[in-house]
């Protein structure tokens, strides 16, 4: 009123009209449905794993953040390489015929392994070396060495998404960027002390430091990724590590060879790294776990699917589902099951 020298009633009218003009228009459910159906793959990147695509109504959805959680060696990067192939594959073969941006924070991307997966899954396409070369040139790999470097690279990403016709963005792994300076392998922690309570105290201290350092960066990061996914209608896939935390309400399931039951350690729980704030920021969470020597892919969180569990194995084709049996998931959905040998054997487990 003071600056414009207008009465209060007039100021309110201006604010009301400005709000109407600035607010995005409403769209009906039918309009949204027709828009999604007009997109490539009906708005999904197919995994070409029949049961997974069926559960997710077509595959990894556009405009969303999908997270894959699991311990080292369970196939997170293998799944990423499979989806690279599917995104770059020609449309007539069920792909999106686009480019892929691949953030490889742990230097696990292997072009030879991607070529093996491509030739094994689509021999009729990639037996032609020209098609294989086209695939390789479609994957744009970045190696961020720090969280700051990764965040800086996102600033100029919009032009690249348009110019390169990017159809998939992968971050492998998000946890490594945020945890590199605060984490150490669990094998080292257990070696330093036989007292699990001491290790739990160390874990809590590390988590506090990580929270203080990464909270604001995490918020900016997730909002940026969500913006890119929604504005450019692409799927974003991120991998995450697992960690051991103290929680007396839950437990780590361990297989007992002498009985048909599961025994539990009431002090330790396997869960996804980065905590609940990050968990709430992803749209879909896929967990890779192991029970009794059999690996399972669990769709633990999805607005498109109920909780489903699928046995799988890793082959020259990447991840392959085994059989069509129905499996149920009891207890805490977000709990990650793992065999004892894998707990002690992996040097990449996080406290």
mmCIF file of C-alpha atoms in Angstrom:
data_model
loop_
_atom_site.group_PDB
_atom_site.id
_atom_site.type_symbol
_atom_site.label_atom_id
_atom_site.label_comp_id
_atom_site.label_asym_id
_atom_site.label_seq_id
_atom_site.Cartn_x
_atom_site.Cartn_y
_atom_site.Cartn_z
ATOM 1 C CA UNK A 1 0.000 0.000 0.000
ATOM 2 C CA UNK A 2 2.803 2.397 0.875
ATOM 3 C CA UNK A 3 4.920 1.717 -2.213
ATOM 4 C CA UNK A 4 2.054 1.723 -4.736
ATOM 5 C CA UNK A 5 -0.178 4.210 -2.944
ATOM 6 C CA UNK A 6 -3.204 1.998 -3.452
ATOM 7 C CA UNK A 7 -6.018 1.057 -1.078
ATOM 8 C CA UNK A 8 -5.959 -2.311 0.696
ATOM 9 C CA UNK A 9 -8.877 -3.662 -1.353
ATOM 10 C CA UNK A 10 -6.998 -2.964 -4.592
ATOM 11 C CA UNK A 11 -3.805 -4.601 -3.255
ATOM 12 C CA UNK A 12 -5.777 -7.733 -2.345
ATOM 13 C CA UNK A 13 -7.271 -7.858 -5.857
ATOM 14 C CA UNK A 14 -3.787 -7.642 -7.389
ATOM 15 C CA UNK A 15 -2.440 -10.421 -5.147
ATOM 16 C CA UNK A 16 -5.459 -12.607 -5.929
ATOM 17 C CA UNK A 17 -5.122 -12.134 -9.706
ATOM 18 C CA UNK A 18 -1.343 -12.732 -9.549
ATOM 19 C CA UNK A 19 -1.929 -16.009 -7.689
ATOM 20 C CA UNK A 20 -4.379 -17.167 -10.356
ATOM 21 C CA UNK A 21 -1.968 -16.325 -13.181
ATOM 22 C CA UNK A 22 1.030 -17.970 -11.459
ATOM 23 C CA UNK A 23 -0.713 -21.160 -10.373
ATOM 24 C CA UNK A 24 -0.321 -24.108 -12.797
ATOM 25 C CA UNK A 25 -3.634 -25.119 -14.349
ATOM 26 C CA UNK A 26 -5.484 -28.159 -13.105
ATOM 27 C CA UNK A 27 -5.461 -31.259 -15.279
ATOM 28 C CA UNK A 28 -7.926 -34.084 -15.174
ATOM 29 C CA UNK A 29 -6.926 -37.661 -14.455
ATOM 30 C CA UNK A 30 -7.906 -38.515 -18.039
ATOM 31 C CA UNK A 31 -5.545 -35.850 -19.419
ATOM 32 C CA UNK A 32 -2.694 -37.191 -17.281
ATOM 33 C CA UNK A 33 -3.446 -40.752 -18.392
ATOM 34 C CA UNK A 34 -3.437 -39.797 -22.069
ATOM 35 C CA UNK A 35 -0.202 -37.827 -21.613
ATOM 36 C CA UNK A 36 1.541 -40.829 -20.036
ATOM 37 C CA UNK A 37 0.268 -43.197 -22.726
ATOM 38 C CA UNK A 38 1.669 -40.937 -25.431
ATOM 39 C CA UNK A 39 5.184 -41.193 -23.961
ATOM 40 C CA UNK A 40 7.755 -43.734 -25.084
ATOM 41 C CA UNK A 41 7.188 -47.047 -23.365
ATOM 42 C CA UNK A 42 4.004 -45.597 -21.811
ATOM 43 C CA UNK A 43 6.183 -43.612 -19.439
ATOM 44 C CA UNK A 44 8.416 -46.475 -18.312
ATOM 45 C CA UNK A 45 11.876 -47.856 -19.048
ATOM 46 C CA UNK A 46 11.372 -51.630 -19.318
ATOM 47 C CA UNK A 47 13.774 -53.841 -17.376
ATOM 48 C CA UNK A 48 12.876 -56.813 -19.616
ATOM 49 C CA UNK A 49 12.430 -58.814 -16.395
ATOM 50 C CA UNK A 50 8.826 -59.866 -16.934
ATOM 51 C CA UNK A 51 7.630 -60.034 -13.318
ATOM 52 C CA UNK A 52 9.346 -56.772 -12.373
ATOM 53 C CA UNK A 53 7.905 -54.899 -15.339
ATOM 54 C CA UNK A 54 4.483 -56.349 -14.541
ATOM 55 C CA UNK A 55 4.693 -55.277 -10.893
ATOM 56 C CA UNK A 56 5.827 -51.747 -11.812
ATOM 57 C CA UNK A 57 3.242 -51.453 -14.619
ATOM 58 C CA UNK A 58 5.869 -51.303 -17.348
ATOM 59 C CA UNK A 59 9.257 -50.884 -15.723
ATOM 60 C CA UNK A 60 11.233 -48.028 -14.144
ATOM 61 C CA UNK A 61 8.874 -45.015 -14.306
ATOM 62 C CA UNK A 62 9.710 -41.683 -15.907
ATOM 63 C CA UNK A 63 9.667 -38.618 -13.692
ATOM 64 C CA UNK A 64 10.607 -40.557 -10.548
ATOM 65 C CA UNK A 65 13.628 -41.555 -8.458
ATOM 66 C CA UNK A 66 14.141 -45.299 -8.173
ATOM 67 C CA UNK A 67 16.630 -46.594 -5.611
ATOM 68 C CA UNK A 68 18.370 -49.987 -5.608
ATOM 69 C CA UNK A 69 19.715 -51.022 -2.183
ATOM 70 C CA UNK A 70 21.933 -53.995 -1.425
ATOM 71 C CA UNK A 71 25.300 -55.191 -0.161
ATOM 72 C CA UNK A 72 28.395 -55.333 -2.324
ATOM 73 C CA UNK A 73 28.410 -58.035 -4.963
ATOM 74 C CA UNK A 74 24.634 -58.514 -5.154
ATOM 75 C CA UNK A 75 24.164 -56.988 -8.613
ATOM 76 C CA UNK A 76 23.348 -53.302 -8.157
ATOM 77 C CA UNK A 77 25.817 -52.222 -10.833
ATOM 78 C CA UNK A 78 24.790 -55.172 -13.025
ATOM 79 C CA UNK A 79 21.227 -53.877 -12.971
ATOM 80 C CA UNK A 80 22.486 -50.394 -13.850
ATOM 81 C CA UNK A 81 24.377 -51.775 -16.859
ATOM 82 C CA UNK A 82 21.279 -53.689 -17.979
ATOM 83 C CA UNK A 83 19.218 -50.519 -17.891
ATOM 84 C CA UNK A 84 21.922 -48.625 -19.812
ATOM 85 C CA UNK A 85 21.515 -51.156 -22.604
ATOM 86 C CA UNK A 86 17.708 -50.944 -22.486
ATOM 87 C CA UNK A 87 17.691 -47.130 -22.602
ATOM 88 C CA UNK A 88 20.070 -46.993 -25.587
ATOM 89 C CA UNK A 89 18.416 -49.896 -27.426
ATOM 90 C CA UNK A 90 16.468 -49.030 -30.579
ATOM 91 C CA UNK A 91 12.744 -48.499 -30.106
ATOM 92 C CA UNK A 92 11.790 -51.383 -32.384
ATOM 93 C CA UNK A 93 13.487 -53.758 -29.939
ATOM 94 C CA UNK A 94 11.801 -52.338 -26.845
ATOM 95 C CA UNK A 95 14.314 -49.632 -25.936
ATOM 96 C CA UNK A 96 14.197 -45.838 -25.773
ATOM 97 C CA UNK A 97 16.910 -45.104 -28.385
ATOM 98 C CA UNK A 98 18.504 -42.438 -26.202
ATOM 99 C CA UNK A 99 21.625 -41.582 -24.253
ATOM 100 C CA UNK A 100 22.454 -42.322 -20.628
ATOM 101 C CA UNK A 101 24.279 -40.199 -18.077
ATOM 102 C CA UNK A 102 26.099 -42.483 -15.647
ATOM 103 C CA UNK A 103 27.664 -41.042 -12.465
ATOM 104 C CA UNK A 104 30.197 -43.660 -11.396
ATOM 105 C CA UNK A 105 31.355 -42.557 -7.945
ATOM 106 C CA UNK A 106 32.985 -45.918 -7.104
ATOM 107 C CA UNK A 107 34.629 -46.585 -10.491
ATOM 108 C CA UNK A 108 32.637 -49.792 -10.985
ATOM 109 C CA UNK A 109 31.358 -49.083 -14.486
ATOM 110 C CA UNK A 110 32.848 -51.637 -16.881
ATOM 111 C CA UNK A 111 32.215 -51.129 -20.619
ATOM 112 C CA UNK A 112 33.266 -54.701 -21.402
ATOM 113 C CA UNK A 113 30.691 -56.071 -18.977
ATOM 114 C CA UNK A 114 28.007 -53.832 -20.488
ATOM 115 C CA UNK A 115 28.888 -55.147 -23.949
ATOM 116 C CA UNK A 116 28.645 -58.727 -22.661
ATOM 117 C CA UNK A 117 25.182 -58.054 -21.226
ATOM 118 C CA UNK A 118 24.061 -56.385 -24.471
ATOM 119 C CA UNK A 119 25.263 -59.242 -26.684
ATOM 120 C CA UNK A 120 23.819 -61.888 -24.362
ATOM 121 C CA UNK A 121 20.386 -60.277 -24.041
ATOM 122 C CA UNK A 122 20.042 -58.957 -27.593
ATOM 123 C CA UNK A 123 22.359 -61.031 -29.825
ATOM 124 C CA UNK A 124 20.314 -60.198 -32.918
ATOM 125 C CA UNK A 125 21.093 -56.494 -32.372
ATOM 126 C CA UNK A 126 24.556 -56.324 -30.868
ATOM 127 C CA UNK A 127 26.242 -59.000 -32.909
ATOM 128 C CA UNK A 128 26.613 -56.077 -35.293
ATOM 129 C CA UNK A 129 29.702 -54.209 -34.054
ATOM 130 C CA UNK A 130 28.341 -50.923 -35.405
ATOM 131 C CA UNK A 131 25.354 -51.222 -33.048
ATOM 132 C CA UNK A 132 27.706 -52.092 -30.197
ATOM 133 C CA UNK A 133 29.797 -49.012 -30.944
ATOM 134 C CA UNK A 134 26.668 -46.869 -31.044
ATOM 135 C CA UNK A 135 25.703 -48.244 -27.635
ATOM 136 C CA UNK A 136 29.106 -47.374 -26.190
ATOM 137 C CA UNK A 137 28.972 -43.803 -27.505
ATOM 138 C CA UNK A 138 25.484 -43.354 -26.008
ATOM 139 C CA UNK A 139 26.675 -43.863 -22.422
ATOM 140 C CA UNK A 140 28.196 -40.711 -20.912
ATOM 141 C CA UNK A 141 30.215 -41.632 -17.811
ATOM 142 C CA UNK A 142 31.227 -39.134 -15.125
ATOM 143 C CA UNK A 143 33.524 -39.817 -12.164
ATOM 144 C CA UNK A 144 32.713 -37.337 -9.387
ATOM 145 C CA UNK A 145 35.293 -37.487 -6.606
ATOM 146 C CA UNK A 146 33.290 -35.556 -4.039
ATOM 147 C CA UNK A 147 29.779 -34.464 -3.221
ATOM 148 C CA UNK A 148 30.618 -30.861 -4.152
ATOM 149 C CA UNK A 149 31.912 -31.963 -7.540
ATOM 150 C CA UNK A 150 28.757 -33.981 -8.158
ATOM 151 C CA UNK A 151 26.473 -31.099 -7.167
ATOM 152 C CA UNK A 152 28.413 -28.693 -9.398
ATOM 153 C CA UNK A 153 27.981 -31.031 -12.359
ATOM 154 C CA UNK A 154 24.209 -30.988 -11.933
ATOM 155 C CA UNK A 155 24.097 -27.226 -12.522
ATOM 156 C CA UNK A 156 24.826 -27.505 -16.241
ATOM 157 C CA UNK A 157 23.041 -30.774 -16.814
ATOM 158 C CA UNK A 158 19.864 -29.408 -18.402
ATOM 159 C CA UNK A 159 21.528 -28.522 -21.710
ATOM 160 C CA UNK A 160 23.209 -31.937 -21.873
ATOM 161 C CA UNK A 161 19.892 -33.705 -21.261
ATOM 162 C CA UNK A 162 18.416 -31.907 -24.255
ATOM 163 C CA UNK A 163 21.399 -31.999 -26.616
ATOM 164 C CA UNK A 164 22.235 -35.677 -26.044
ATOM 165 C CA UNK A 165 18.592 -36.848 -25.853
ATOM 166 C CA UNK A 166 19.211 -38.423 -22.480
ATOM 167 C CA UNK A 167 16.612 -41.031 -21.513
ATOM 168 C CA UNK A 168 18.132 -42.283 -18.248
ATOM 169 C CA UNK A 169 20.265 -40.833 -15.434
ATOM 170 C CA UNK A 170 22.135 -43.191 -13.079
ATOM 171 C CA UNK A 171 24.022 -42.400 -9.858
ATOM 172 C CA UNK A 172 26.107 -45.391 -8.713
ATOM 173 C CA UNK A 173 26.343 -44.901 -5.824
ATOM 174 C CA UNK A 174 24.726 -42.030 -3.969
ATOM 175 C CA UNK A 175 25.934 -43.359 -0.614
ATOM 176 C CA UNK A 176 29.594 -43.297 -1.641
ATOM 177 C CA UNK A 177 29.396 -39.567 -2.359
ATOM 178 C CA UNK A 178 27.934 -38.771 1.052
ATOM 179 C CA UNK A 179 29.724 -41.345 3.169
ATOM 180 C CA UNK A 180 33.251 -41.473 1.812
ATOM 181 C CA UNK A 181 34.759 -39.244 4.455
ATOM 182 C CA UNK A 182 32.660 -40.507 7.416
ATOM 183 C CA UNK A 183 32.494 -44.273 6.899
ATOM 184 C CA UNK A 184 34.855 -47.209 7.251
ATOM 185 C CA UNK A 185 34.383 -50.935 6.530
ATOM 186 C CA UNK A 186 32.657 -52.944 9.204
ATOM 187 C CA UNK A 187 35.491 -55.479 9.114
ATOM 188 C CA UNK A 188 37.833 -52.736 10.367
ATOM 189 C CA UNK A 189 35.399 -51.705 13.086
ATOM 190 C CA UNK A 190 35.004 -55.266 14.372
ATOM 191 C CA UNK A 191 38.765 -55.794 14.214
ATOM 192 C CA UNK A 192 39.379 -52.742 16.396
ATOM 193 C CA UNK A 193 37.238 -54.049 19.236
ATOM 194 C CA UNK A 194 35.410 -57.186 20.252
ATOM 195 C CA UNK A 195 32.781 -55.145 22.091
ATOM 196 C CA UNK A 196 29.748 -54.579 19.849
ATOM 197 C CA UNK A 197 28.491 -51.803 22.123
ATOM 198 C CA UNK A 198 31.640 -49.799 21.411
ATOM 199 C CA UNK A 199 31.071 -50.235 17.685
ATOM 200 C CA UNK A 200 27.454 -49.132 17.993
ATOM 201 C CA UNK A 201 28.648 -45.995 19.802
ATOM 202 C CA UNK A 202 31.142 -45.347 16.983
ATOM 203 C CA UNK A 203 28.358 -45.840 14.463
ATOM 204 C CA UNK A 204 26.098 -43.348 16.225
ATOM 205 C CA UNK A 205 28.879 -40.740 16.340
ATOM 206 C CA UNK A 206 29.628 -41.213 12.638
ATOM 207 C CA UNK A 207 25.941 -40.896 11.765
ATOM 208 C CA UNK A 208 25.724 -37.596 13.692
ATOM 209 C CA UNK A 209 28.737 -36.214 11.809
ATOM 210 C CA UNK A 210 27.310 -37.354 8.501
ATOM 211 C CA UNK A 211 23.975 -35.738 9.319
ATOM 212 C CA UNK A 212 25.587 -32.419 10.251
ATOM 213 C CA UNK A 213 27.666 -32.424 7.069
ATOM 214 C CA UNK A 214 25.153 -33.758 4.568
ATOM 215 C CA UNK A 215 21.705 -32.641 5.698
ATOM 216 C CA UNK A 216 21.528 -29.408 3.690
ATOM 217 C CA UNK A 217 23.393 -30.940 0.743
ATOM 218 C CA UNK A 218 21.058 -33.945 0.783
ATOM 219 C CA UNK A 219 17.985 -31.716 0.648
ATOM 220 C CA UNK A 220 19.383 -29.751 -2.288
ATOM 221 C CA UNK A 221 20.485 -32.944 -4.012
ATOM 222 C CA UNK A 222 17.147 -34.729 -3.781
ATOM 223 C CA UNK A 223 15.202 -31.653 -4.903
ATOM 224 C CA UNK A 224 17.542 -31.242 -7.889
ATOM 225 C CA UNK A 225 17.210 -34.878 -8.900
ATOM 226 C CA UNK A 226 13.445 -34.748 -8.534
ATOM 227 C CA UNK A 227 13.297 -31.600 -10.665
ATOM 228 C CA UNK A 228 15.360 -33.214 -13.436
ATOM 229 C CA UNK A 229 13.222 -36.360 -13.350
ATOM 230 C CA UNK A 230 9.929 -34.476 -13.506
ATOM 231 C CA UNK A 231 10.863 -31.610 -15.811
ATOM 232 C CA UNK A 232 12.547 -33.803 -18.434
ATOM 233 C CA UNK A 233 10.367 -36.890 -17.883
ATOM 234 C CA UNK A 234 13.268 -39.296 -17.451
ATOM 235 C CA UNK A 235 13.823 -42.102 -14.954
ATOM 236 C CA UNK A 236 16.554 -41.537 -12.374
ATOM 237 C CA UNK A 237 18.159 -44.634 -10.871
ATOM 238 C CA UNK A 238 20.385 -44.408 -7.801
ATOM 239 C CA UNK A 239 22.165 -47.193 -5.943
ATOM 240 C CA UNK A 240 22.602 -47.200 -2.197
ATOM 241 C CA UNK A 241 24.687 -49.207 0.235
ATOM 242 C CA UNK A 242 23.589 -50.959 3.404
ATOM 243 C CA UNK A 243 24.706 -50.267 6.936
ATOM 244 C CA UNK A 244 24.417 -51.839 10.358
ATOM 245 C CA UNK A 245 22.634 -49.844 13.016
ATOM 246 C CA UNK A 246 21.474 -50.432 16.567
ATOM 247 C CA UNK A 247 17.725 -50.909 16.950
ATOM 248 C CA UNK A 248 16.302 -53.284 19.515
ATOM 249 C CA UNK A 249 12.920 -53.411 17.798
ATOM 250 C CA UNK A 250 14.288 -55.123 14.718
ATOM 251 C CA UNK A 251 16.864 -57.764 13.973
ATOM 252 C CA UNK A 252 19.095 -59.292 11.333
ATOM 253 C CA UNK A 253 17.691 -62.553 10.039
ATOM 254 C CA UNK A 254 20.280 -65.305 9.841
ATOM 255 C CA UNK A 255 19.830 -68.767 8.436
ATOM 256 C CA UNK A 256 20.352 -71.718 10.778
ATOM 257 C CA UNK A 257 21.429 -74.797 8.820
ATOM 258 C CA UNK A 258 20.340 -77.111 11.671
ATOM 259 C CA UNK A 259 16.754 -75.870 11.702
ATOM 260 C CA UNK A 260 14.033 -74.634 9.403
ATOM 261 C CA UNK A 261 13.724 -71.388 11.314
ATOM 262 C CA UNK A 262 15.494 -68.060 11.294
ATOM 263 C CA UNK A 263 17.540 -67.015 14.299
ATOM 264 C CA UNK A 264 17.875 -63.353 15.195
ATOM 265 C CA UNK A 265 20.451 -61.028 16.666
ATOM 266 C CA UNK A 266 18.398 -58.487 18.674
ATOM 267 C CA UNK A 267 21.203 -55.902 18.674
ATOM 268 C CA UNK A 268 21.893 -55.483 14.966
ATOM 269 C CA UNK A 269 19.785 -54.567 11.956
ATOM 270 C CA UNK A 270 20.700 -54.210 8.307
ATOM 271 C CA UNK A 271 19.145 -51.194 6.688
ATOM 272 C CA UNK A 272 19.706 -48.826 3.785
ATOM 273 C CA UNK A 273 22.321 -46.136 4.279
ATOM 274 C CA UNK A 274 21.557 -42.397 4.446
ATOM 275 C CA UNK A 275 18.639 -42.687 6.868
ATOM 276 C CA UNK A 276 14.887 -42.031 6.782
ATOM 277 C CA UNK A 277 15.061 -38.566 5.216
ATOM 278 C CA UNK A 278 16.616 -40.003 2.089
ATOM 279 C CA UNK A 279 14.237 -42.992 2.153
ATOM 280 C CA UNK A 280 11.252 -40.640 2.025
ATOM 281 C CA UNK A 281 12.714 -38.758 -0.941
ATOM 282 C CA UNK A 282 12.786 -41.748 -3.307
ATOM 283 C CA UNK A 283 9.659 -42.922 -5.102
ATOM 284 C CA UNK A 284 10.584 -46.586 -5.484
ATOM 285 C CA UNK A 285 12.929 -48.708 -3.374
ATOM 286 C CA UNK A 286 14.208 -52.049 -4.666
ATOM 287 C CA UNK A 287 16.129 -54.216 -2.191
ATOM 288 C CA UNK A 288 18.576 -56.977 -3.121
ATOM 289 C CA UNK A 289 18.945 -59.485 -0.298
ATOM 290 C CA UNK A 290 19.729 -63.123 0.473
ATOM 291 C CA UNK A 291 17.998 -65.750 2.604
ATOM 292 C CA UNK A 292 19.312 -69.290 2.974
ATOM 293 C CA UNK A 293 21.740 -68.869 0.097
ATOM 294 C CA UNK A 294 19.055 -67.676 -2.351
ATOM 295 C CA UNK A 295 19.091 -64.085 -3.572
ATOM 296 C CA UNK A 296 15.870 -62.110 -3.809
ATOM 297 C CA UNK A 297 14.845 -58.854 -5.447
ATOM 298 C CA UNK A 298 12.218 -57.131 -3.292
ATOM 299 C CA UNK A 299 10.108 -54.184 -4.395
ATOM 300 C CA UNK A 300 9.820 -52.722 -0.923
ATOM 301 C CA UNK A 301 8.330 -49.314 -1.732
ATOM 302 C CA UNK A 302 6.330 -48.235 -4.739
ATOM 303 C CA UNK A 303 3.169 -46.221 -5.412
ATOM 304 C CA UNK A 304 2.568 -48.568 -8.352
ATOM 305 C CA UNK A 305 3.017 -51.978 -6.772
ATOM 306 C CA UNK A 306 2.404 -53.999 -3.620
ATOM 307 C CA UNK A 307 5.438 -55.497 -1.910
ATOM 308 C CA UNK A 308 6.682 -58.310 -4.138
ATOM 309 C CA UNK A 309 9.656 -60.667 -3.763
ATOM 310 C CA UNK A 310 11.401 -62.364 -6.698
ATOM 311 C CA UNK A 311 14.314 -64.857 -6.610
ATOM 312 C CA UNK A 312 17.126 -64.001 -8.999
ATOM 313 C CA UNK A 313 20.656 -64.838 -10.041
ATOM 314 C CA UNK A 314 23.467 -62.923 -11.744
ATOM 315 C CA UNK A 315 24.573 -64.369 -15.096
ATOM 316 C CA UNK A 316 26.266 -63.178 -18.262
ATOM 317 C CA UNK A 317 22.899 -61.568 -19.103
ATOM 318 C CA UNK A 318 22.929 -59.492 -15.918
ATOM 319 C CA UNK A 319 20.131 -60.162 -13.430
ATOM 320 C CA UNK A 320 17.783 -63.011 -14.286
ATOM 321 C CA UNK A 321 14.663 -63.982 -12.365
ATOM 322 C CA UNK A 322 14.299 -67.625 -11.339
ATOM 323 C CA UNK A 323 10.898 -69.276 -11.743
ATOM 324 C CA UNK A 324 7.457 -67.754 -11.305
ATOM 325 C CA UNK A 325 6.700 -68.782 -7.716
ATOM 326 C CA UNK A 326 4.921 -66.386 -5.373
ATOM 327 C CA UNK A 327 6.828 -65.316 -2.296
ATOM 328 C CA UNK A 328 5.508 -63.411 0.681
ATOM 329 C CA UNK A 329 7.349 -60.880 2.810
ATOM 330 C CA UNK A 330 6.786 -60.946 6.554
ATOM 331 C CA UNK A 331 7.970 -58.589 9.275
ATOM 332 C CA UNK A 332 9.518 -55.223 8.543
ATOM 333 C CA UNK A 333 9.408 -54.572 4.795
ATOM 334 C CA UNK A 334 12.497 -52.365 4.844
ATOM 335 C CA UNK A 335 14.596 -54.901 6.743
ATOM 336 C CA UNK A 336 17.396 -56.352 4.623
ATOM 337 C CA UNK A 337 18.124 -60.044 5.077
ATOM 338 C CA UNK A 338 21.564 -61.446 4.443
ATOM 339 C CA UNK A 339 23.508 -64.647 5.129
ATOM 340 C CA UNK A 340 26.163 -64.627 7.868
ATOM 341 C CA UNK A 341 29.092 -65.317 5.546
ATOM 342 C CA UNK A 342 28.323 -62.218 3.529
ATOM 343 C CA UNK A 343 28.163 -60.044 6.641
ATOM 344 C CA UNK A 344 31.718 -60.852 7.643
ATOM 345 C CA UNK A 345 33.181 -61.305 4.184
ATOM 346 C CA UNK A 346 32.530 -57.987 2.486
ATOM 347 C CA UNK A 347 34.923 -55.116 2.974
ATOM 348 C CA UNK A 348 32.382 -52.593 1.699
ATOM 349 C CA UNK A 349 29.856 -52.916 4.496
ATOM 350 C CA UNK A 350 29.299 -49.677 6.324
ATOM 351 C CA UNK A 351 28.957 -48.935 10.036
#
